[in-house]
PDB file of C-alpha atoms in Angstrom:
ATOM      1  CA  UNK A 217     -16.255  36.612  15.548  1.00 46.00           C
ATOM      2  CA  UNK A 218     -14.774  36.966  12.014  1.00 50.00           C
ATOM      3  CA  UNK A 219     -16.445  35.151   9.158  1.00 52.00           C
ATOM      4  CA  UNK A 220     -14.469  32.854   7.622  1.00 54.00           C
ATOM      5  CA  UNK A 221     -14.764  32.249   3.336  1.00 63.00           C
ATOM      6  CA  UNK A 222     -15.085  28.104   3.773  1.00 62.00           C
ATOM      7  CA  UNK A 223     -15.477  28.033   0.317  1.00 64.00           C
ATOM      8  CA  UNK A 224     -11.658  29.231  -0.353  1.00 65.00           C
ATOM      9  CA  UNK A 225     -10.268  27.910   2.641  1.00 55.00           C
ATOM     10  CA  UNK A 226     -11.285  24.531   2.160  1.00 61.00           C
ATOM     11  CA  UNK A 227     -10.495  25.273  -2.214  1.00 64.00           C
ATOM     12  CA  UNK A 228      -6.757  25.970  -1.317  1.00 69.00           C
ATOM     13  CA  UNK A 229      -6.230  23.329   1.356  1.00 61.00           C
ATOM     14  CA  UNK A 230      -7.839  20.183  -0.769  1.00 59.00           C
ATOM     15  CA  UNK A 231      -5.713  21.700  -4.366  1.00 59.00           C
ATOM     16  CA  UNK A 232      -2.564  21.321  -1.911  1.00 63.00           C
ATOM     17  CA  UNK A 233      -3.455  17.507  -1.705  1.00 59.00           C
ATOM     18  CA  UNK A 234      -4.542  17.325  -5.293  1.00 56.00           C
ATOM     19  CA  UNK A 235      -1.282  18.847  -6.306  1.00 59.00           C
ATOM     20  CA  UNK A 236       0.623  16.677  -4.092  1.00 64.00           C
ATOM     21  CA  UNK A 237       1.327  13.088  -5.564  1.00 57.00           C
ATOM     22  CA  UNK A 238       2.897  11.817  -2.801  1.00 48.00           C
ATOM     23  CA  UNK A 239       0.882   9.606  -0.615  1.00 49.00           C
ATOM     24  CA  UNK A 240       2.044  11.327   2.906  1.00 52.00           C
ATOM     25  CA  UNK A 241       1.587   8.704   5.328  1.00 65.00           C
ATOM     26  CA  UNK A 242       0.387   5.323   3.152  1.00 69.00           C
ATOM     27  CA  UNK A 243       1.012   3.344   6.590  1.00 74.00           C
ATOM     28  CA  UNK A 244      -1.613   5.554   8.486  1.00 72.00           C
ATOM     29  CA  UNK A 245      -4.072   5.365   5.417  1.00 74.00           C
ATOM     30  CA  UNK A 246      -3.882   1.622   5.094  1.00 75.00           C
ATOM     31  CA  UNK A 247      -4.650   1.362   8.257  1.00 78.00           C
ATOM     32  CA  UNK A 248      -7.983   4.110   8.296  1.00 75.00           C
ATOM     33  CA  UNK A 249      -8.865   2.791   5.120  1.00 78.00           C
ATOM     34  CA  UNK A 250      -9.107  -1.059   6.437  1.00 78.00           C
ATOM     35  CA  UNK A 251     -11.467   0.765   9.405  1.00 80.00           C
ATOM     36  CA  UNK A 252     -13.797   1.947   6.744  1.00 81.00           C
ATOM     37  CA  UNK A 253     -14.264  -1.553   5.314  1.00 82.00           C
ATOM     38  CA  UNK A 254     -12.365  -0.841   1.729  1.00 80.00           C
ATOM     39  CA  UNK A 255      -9.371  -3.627   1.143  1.00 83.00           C
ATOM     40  CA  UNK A 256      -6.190  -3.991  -0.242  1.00 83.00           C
ATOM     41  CA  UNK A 257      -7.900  -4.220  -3.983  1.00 85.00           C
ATOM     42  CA  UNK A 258      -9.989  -0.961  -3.082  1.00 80.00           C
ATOM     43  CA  UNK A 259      -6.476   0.965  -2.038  1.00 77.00           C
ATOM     44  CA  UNK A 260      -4.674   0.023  -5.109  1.00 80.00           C
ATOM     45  CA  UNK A 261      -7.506   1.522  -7.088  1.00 80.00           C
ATOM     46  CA  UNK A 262      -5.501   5.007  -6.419  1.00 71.00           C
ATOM     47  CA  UNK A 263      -7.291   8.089  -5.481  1.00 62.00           C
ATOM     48  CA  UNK A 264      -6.886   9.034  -2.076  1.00 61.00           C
ATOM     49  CA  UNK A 265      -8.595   7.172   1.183  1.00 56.00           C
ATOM     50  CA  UNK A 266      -7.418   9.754   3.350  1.00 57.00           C
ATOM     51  CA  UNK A 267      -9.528  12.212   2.342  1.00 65.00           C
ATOM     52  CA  UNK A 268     -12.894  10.303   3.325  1.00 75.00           C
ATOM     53  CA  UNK A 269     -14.496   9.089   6.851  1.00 82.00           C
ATOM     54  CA  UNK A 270     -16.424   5.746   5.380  1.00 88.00           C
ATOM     55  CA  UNK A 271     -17.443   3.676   2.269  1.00 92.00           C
ATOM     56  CA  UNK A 272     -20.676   4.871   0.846  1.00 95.00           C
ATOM     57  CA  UNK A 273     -20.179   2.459  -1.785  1.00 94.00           C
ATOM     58  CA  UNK A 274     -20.543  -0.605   1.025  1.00 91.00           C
ATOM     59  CA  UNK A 275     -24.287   0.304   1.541  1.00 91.00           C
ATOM     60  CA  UNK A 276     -25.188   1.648  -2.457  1.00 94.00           C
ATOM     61  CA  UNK A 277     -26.078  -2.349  -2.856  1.00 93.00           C
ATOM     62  CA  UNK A 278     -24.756  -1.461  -6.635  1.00 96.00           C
ATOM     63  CA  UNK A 279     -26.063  -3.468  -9.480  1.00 94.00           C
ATOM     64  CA  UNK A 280     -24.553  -3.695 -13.113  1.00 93.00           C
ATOM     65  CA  UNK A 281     -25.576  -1.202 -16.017  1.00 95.00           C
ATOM     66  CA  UNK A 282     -26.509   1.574 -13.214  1.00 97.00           C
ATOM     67  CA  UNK A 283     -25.071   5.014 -13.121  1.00 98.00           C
ATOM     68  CA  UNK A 284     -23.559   6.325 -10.014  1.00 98.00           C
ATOM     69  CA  UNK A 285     -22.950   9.564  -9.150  1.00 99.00           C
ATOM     70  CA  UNK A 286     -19.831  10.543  -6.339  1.00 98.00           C
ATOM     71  CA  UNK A 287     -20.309  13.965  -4.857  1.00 98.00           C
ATOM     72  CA  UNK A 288     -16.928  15.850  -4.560  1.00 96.00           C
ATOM     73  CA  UNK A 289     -14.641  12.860  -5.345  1.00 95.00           C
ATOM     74  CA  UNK A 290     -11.740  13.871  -5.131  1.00 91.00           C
ATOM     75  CA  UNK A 291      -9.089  11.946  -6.760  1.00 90.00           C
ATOM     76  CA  UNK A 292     -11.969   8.955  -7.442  1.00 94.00           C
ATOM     77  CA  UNK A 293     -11.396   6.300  -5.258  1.00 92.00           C
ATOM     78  CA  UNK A 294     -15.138   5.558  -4.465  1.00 95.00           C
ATOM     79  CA  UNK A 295     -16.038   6.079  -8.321  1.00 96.00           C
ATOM     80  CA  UNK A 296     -13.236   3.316  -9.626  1.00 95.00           C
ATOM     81  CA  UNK A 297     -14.444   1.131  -6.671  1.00 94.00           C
ATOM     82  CA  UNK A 298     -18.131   1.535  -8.249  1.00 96.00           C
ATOM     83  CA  UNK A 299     -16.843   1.559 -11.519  1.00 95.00           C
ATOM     84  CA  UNK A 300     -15.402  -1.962 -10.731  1.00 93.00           C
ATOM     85  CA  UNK A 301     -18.112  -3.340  -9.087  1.00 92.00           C
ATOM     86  CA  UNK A 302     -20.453  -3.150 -11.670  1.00 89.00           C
ATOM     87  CA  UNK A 303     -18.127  -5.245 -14.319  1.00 83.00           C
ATOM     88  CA  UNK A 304     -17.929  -2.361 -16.796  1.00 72.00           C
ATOM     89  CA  UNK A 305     -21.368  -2.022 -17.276  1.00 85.00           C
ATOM     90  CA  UNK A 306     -23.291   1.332 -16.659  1.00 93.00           C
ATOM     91  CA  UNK A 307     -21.138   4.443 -15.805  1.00 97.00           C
ATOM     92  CA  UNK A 308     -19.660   5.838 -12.304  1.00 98.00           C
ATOM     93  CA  UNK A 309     -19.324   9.417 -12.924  1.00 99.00           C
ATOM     94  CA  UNK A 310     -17.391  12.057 -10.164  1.00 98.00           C
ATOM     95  CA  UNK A 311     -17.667  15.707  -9.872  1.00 99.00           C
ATOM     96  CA  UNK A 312     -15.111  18.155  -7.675  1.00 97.00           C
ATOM     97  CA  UNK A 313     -15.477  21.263  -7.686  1.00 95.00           C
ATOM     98  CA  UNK A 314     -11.509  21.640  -8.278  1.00 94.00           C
ATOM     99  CA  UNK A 315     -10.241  20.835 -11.679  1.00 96.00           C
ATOM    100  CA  UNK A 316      -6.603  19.640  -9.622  1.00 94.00           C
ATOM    101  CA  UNK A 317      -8.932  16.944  -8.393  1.00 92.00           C
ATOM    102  CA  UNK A 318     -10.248  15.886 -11.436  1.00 96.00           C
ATOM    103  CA  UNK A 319      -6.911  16.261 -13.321  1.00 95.00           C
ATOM    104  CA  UNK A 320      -5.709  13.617 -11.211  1.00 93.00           C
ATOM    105  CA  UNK A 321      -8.982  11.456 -11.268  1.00 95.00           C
ATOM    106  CA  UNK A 322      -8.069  10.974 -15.147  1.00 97.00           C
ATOM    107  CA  UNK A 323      -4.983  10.611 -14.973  1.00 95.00           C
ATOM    108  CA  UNK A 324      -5.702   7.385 -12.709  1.00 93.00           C
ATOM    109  CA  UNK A 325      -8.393   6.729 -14.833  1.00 95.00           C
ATOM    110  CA  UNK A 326      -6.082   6.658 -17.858  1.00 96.00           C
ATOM    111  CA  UNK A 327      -3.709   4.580 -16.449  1.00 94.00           C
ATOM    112  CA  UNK A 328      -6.042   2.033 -14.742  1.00 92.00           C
ATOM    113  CA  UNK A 329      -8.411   1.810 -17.980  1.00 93.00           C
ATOM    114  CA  UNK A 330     -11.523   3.150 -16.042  1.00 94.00           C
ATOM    115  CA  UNK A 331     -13.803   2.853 -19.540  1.00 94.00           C
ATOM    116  CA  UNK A 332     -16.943   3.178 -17.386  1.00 96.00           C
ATOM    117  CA  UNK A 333     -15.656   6.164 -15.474  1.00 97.00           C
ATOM    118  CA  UNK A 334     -16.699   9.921 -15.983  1.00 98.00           C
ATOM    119  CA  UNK A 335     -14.689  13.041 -13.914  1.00 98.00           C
ATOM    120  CA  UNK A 336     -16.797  16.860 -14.418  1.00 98.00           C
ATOM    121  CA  UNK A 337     -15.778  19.652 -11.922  1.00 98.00           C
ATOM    122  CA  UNK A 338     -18.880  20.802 -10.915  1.00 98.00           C
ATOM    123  CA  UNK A 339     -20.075  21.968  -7.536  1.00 96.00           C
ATOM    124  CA  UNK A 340     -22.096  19.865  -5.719  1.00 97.00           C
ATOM    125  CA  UNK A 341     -24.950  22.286  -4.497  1.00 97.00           C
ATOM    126  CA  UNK A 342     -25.285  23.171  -8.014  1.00 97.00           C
ATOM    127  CA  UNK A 343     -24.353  20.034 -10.621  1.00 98.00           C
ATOM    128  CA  UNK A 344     -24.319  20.925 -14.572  1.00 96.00           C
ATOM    129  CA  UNK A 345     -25.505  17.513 -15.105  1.00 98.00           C
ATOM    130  CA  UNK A 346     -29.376  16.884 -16.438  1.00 98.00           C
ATOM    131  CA  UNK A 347     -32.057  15.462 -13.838  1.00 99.00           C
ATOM    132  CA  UNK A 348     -32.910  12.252 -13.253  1.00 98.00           C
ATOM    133  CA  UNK A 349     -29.914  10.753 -14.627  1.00 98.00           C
ATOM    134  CA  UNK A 350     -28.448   8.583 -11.913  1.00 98.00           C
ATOM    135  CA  UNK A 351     -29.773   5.031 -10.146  1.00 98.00           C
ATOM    136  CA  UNK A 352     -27.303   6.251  -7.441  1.00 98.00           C
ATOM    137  CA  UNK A 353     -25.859   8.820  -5.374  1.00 99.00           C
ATOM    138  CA  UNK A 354     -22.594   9.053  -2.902  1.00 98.00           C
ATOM    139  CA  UNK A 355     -21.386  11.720  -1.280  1.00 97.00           C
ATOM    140  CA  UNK A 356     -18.308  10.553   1.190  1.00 94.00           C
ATOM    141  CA  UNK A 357     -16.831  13.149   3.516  1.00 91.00           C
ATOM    142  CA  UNK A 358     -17.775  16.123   1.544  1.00 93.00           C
ATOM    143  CA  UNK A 359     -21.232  17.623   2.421  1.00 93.00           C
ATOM    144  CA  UNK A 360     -19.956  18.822   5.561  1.00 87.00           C
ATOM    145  CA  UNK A 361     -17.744  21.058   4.258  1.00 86.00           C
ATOM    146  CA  UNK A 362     -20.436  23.587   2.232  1.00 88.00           C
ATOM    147  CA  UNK A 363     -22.524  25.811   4.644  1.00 86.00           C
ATOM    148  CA  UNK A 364     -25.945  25.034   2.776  1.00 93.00           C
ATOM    149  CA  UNK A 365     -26.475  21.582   2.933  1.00 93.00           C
ATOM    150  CA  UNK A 366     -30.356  22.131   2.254  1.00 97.00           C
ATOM    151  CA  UNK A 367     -29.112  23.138  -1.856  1.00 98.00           C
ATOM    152  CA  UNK A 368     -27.089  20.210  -2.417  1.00 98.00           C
ATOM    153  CA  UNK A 369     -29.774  17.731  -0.992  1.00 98.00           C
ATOM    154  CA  UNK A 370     -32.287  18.959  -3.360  1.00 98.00           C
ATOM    155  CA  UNK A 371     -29.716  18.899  -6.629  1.00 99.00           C
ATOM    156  CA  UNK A 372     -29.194  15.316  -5.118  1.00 98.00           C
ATOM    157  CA  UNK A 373     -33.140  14.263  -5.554  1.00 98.00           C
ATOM    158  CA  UNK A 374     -33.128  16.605  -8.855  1.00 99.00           C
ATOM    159  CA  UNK A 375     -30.420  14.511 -10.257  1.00 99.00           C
ATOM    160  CA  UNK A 376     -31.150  10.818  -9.109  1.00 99.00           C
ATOM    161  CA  UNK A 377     -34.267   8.711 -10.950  1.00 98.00           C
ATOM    162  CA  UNK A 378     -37.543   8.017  -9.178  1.00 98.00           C
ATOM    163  CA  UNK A 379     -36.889   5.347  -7.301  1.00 97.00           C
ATOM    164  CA  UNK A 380     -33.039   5.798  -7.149  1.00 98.00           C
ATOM    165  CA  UNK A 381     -31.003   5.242  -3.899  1.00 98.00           C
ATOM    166  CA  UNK A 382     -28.428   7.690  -1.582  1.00 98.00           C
ATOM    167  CA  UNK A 383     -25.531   6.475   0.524  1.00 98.00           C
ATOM    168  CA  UNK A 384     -23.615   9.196   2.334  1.00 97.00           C
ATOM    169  CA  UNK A 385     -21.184   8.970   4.320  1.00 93.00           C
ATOM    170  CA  UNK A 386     -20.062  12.387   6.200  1.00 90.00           C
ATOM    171  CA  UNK A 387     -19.865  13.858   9.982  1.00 81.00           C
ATOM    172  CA  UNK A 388     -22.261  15.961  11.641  1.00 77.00           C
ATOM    173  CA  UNK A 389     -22.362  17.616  14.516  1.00 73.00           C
ATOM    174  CA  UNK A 390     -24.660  17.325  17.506  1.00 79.00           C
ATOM    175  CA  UNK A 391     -23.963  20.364  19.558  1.00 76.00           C
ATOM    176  CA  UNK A 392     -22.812  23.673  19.097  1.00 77.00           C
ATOM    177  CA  UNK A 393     -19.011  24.057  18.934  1.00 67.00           C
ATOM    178  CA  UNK A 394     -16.849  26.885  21.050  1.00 74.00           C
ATOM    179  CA  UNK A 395     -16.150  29.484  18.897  1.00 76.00           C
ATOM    180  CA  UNK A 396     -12.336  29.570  18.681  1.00 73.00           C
ATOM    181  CA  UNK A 397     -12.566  26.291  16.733  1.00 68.00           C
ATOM    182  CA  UNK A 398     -15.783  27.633  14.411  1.00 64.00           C
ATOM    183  CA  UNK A 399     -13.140  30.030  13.942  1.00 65.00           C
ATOM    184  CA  UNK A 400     -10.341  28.079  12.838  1.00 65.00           C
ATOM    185  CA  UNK A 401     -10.069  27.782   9.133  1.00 60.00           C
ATOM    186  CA  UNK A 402      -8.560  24.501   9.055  1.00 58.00           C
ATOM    187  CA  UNK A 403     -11.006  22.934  11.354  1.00 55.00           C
ATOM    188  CA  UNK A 404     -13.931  23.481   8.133  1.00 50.00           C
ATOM    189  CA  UNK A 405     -11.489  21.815   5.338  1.00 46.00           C
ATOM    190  CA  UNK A 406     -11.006  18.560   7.760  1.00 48.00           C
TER     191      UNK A 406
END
């Protein structure tokens, strides 16, 4: 079985969506966004709800003047939805590893007036950001995608403050799959 590089498969197919400003089906979105518990005031946020498969920031139980930390946020959805909830107090920061991603993040943050909102490419098995710096982590939809998932758990405890709190949401998968879709490239960017 060929090897697959999931690291620039899954590089190129999320910079097509960062590239792309066009929401492609905002119908269909709505309507997976309203299954993942975000609302109407959450979707007009910007970003893109598409990209995730729940609402990590449902179960962070945020409180004002905390710092939050989004693993791979895309286009920063979940951090303007933090950055909201805690009444511009504390900071809600989000890292991508593609600078398309966080081009866009600012650019909604710009034109929103996120003041309490931070964008850094960074990978997320290895964040330039100093240790115990965050109350909070969320990862949503992301940590599936990177093969060791052992690395980024340990810069997520190296990162968050004694005492801080994780809420991830992301797929996993129970058995093994057949090897014609381990093989498709598309099946590790989705």
């Amino acid at each position: 079985m060929k090897k697959i590089d999931t690291k620039q498969y899954v590089d190129e197919f999320y910079k097509k969506i960062a590239e792309d400003n066009q929401v492609s089906d905002e119908e269909r979105q709505r309507a997976v966004a309203y299954s993942l518990g975000y609302t109407d005031e959450d979707i007009e946020l910007g970003g893109d709800l598409g990209l995730g498969c729940g609402n990590p920031i449902q179960n962070a139980k945020l409180k004002d003047g905390e710092w939050l930390l989004d693993l791979g946020c895309g286009k920063g959805v979940d951090v303007f939805k933090a950055a909201r909830e805690m009444h511009g107090t504390g900071k809600a920061v989000g890292i991508d590893r593609l600078p398309e991603m966080i081009e866009r993040a600012n650019f909604i943050r710009d034109k929103r007036g996120f003041d309490n909102a931070d964008f850094l490419v960074s990978d997320i098995d290895d964040i330039n950001l100093p240790d115990n710096t965050f109350d909070v982590v969320i990862s949503n939809c992301v940590i599936n995608l990177l093969e060791d998932k052992e690395k980024v758990y340990k810069e997520i405890f190296r990162v968050l403050k004694p005492g801080g709190r994780v809420s991830i949401s992301d797929i996993i998968q129970i058995k093994k799959l057949p090897d014609d879709i381990i093989a498709d490239p598309i099946f590790h960017a989705t």
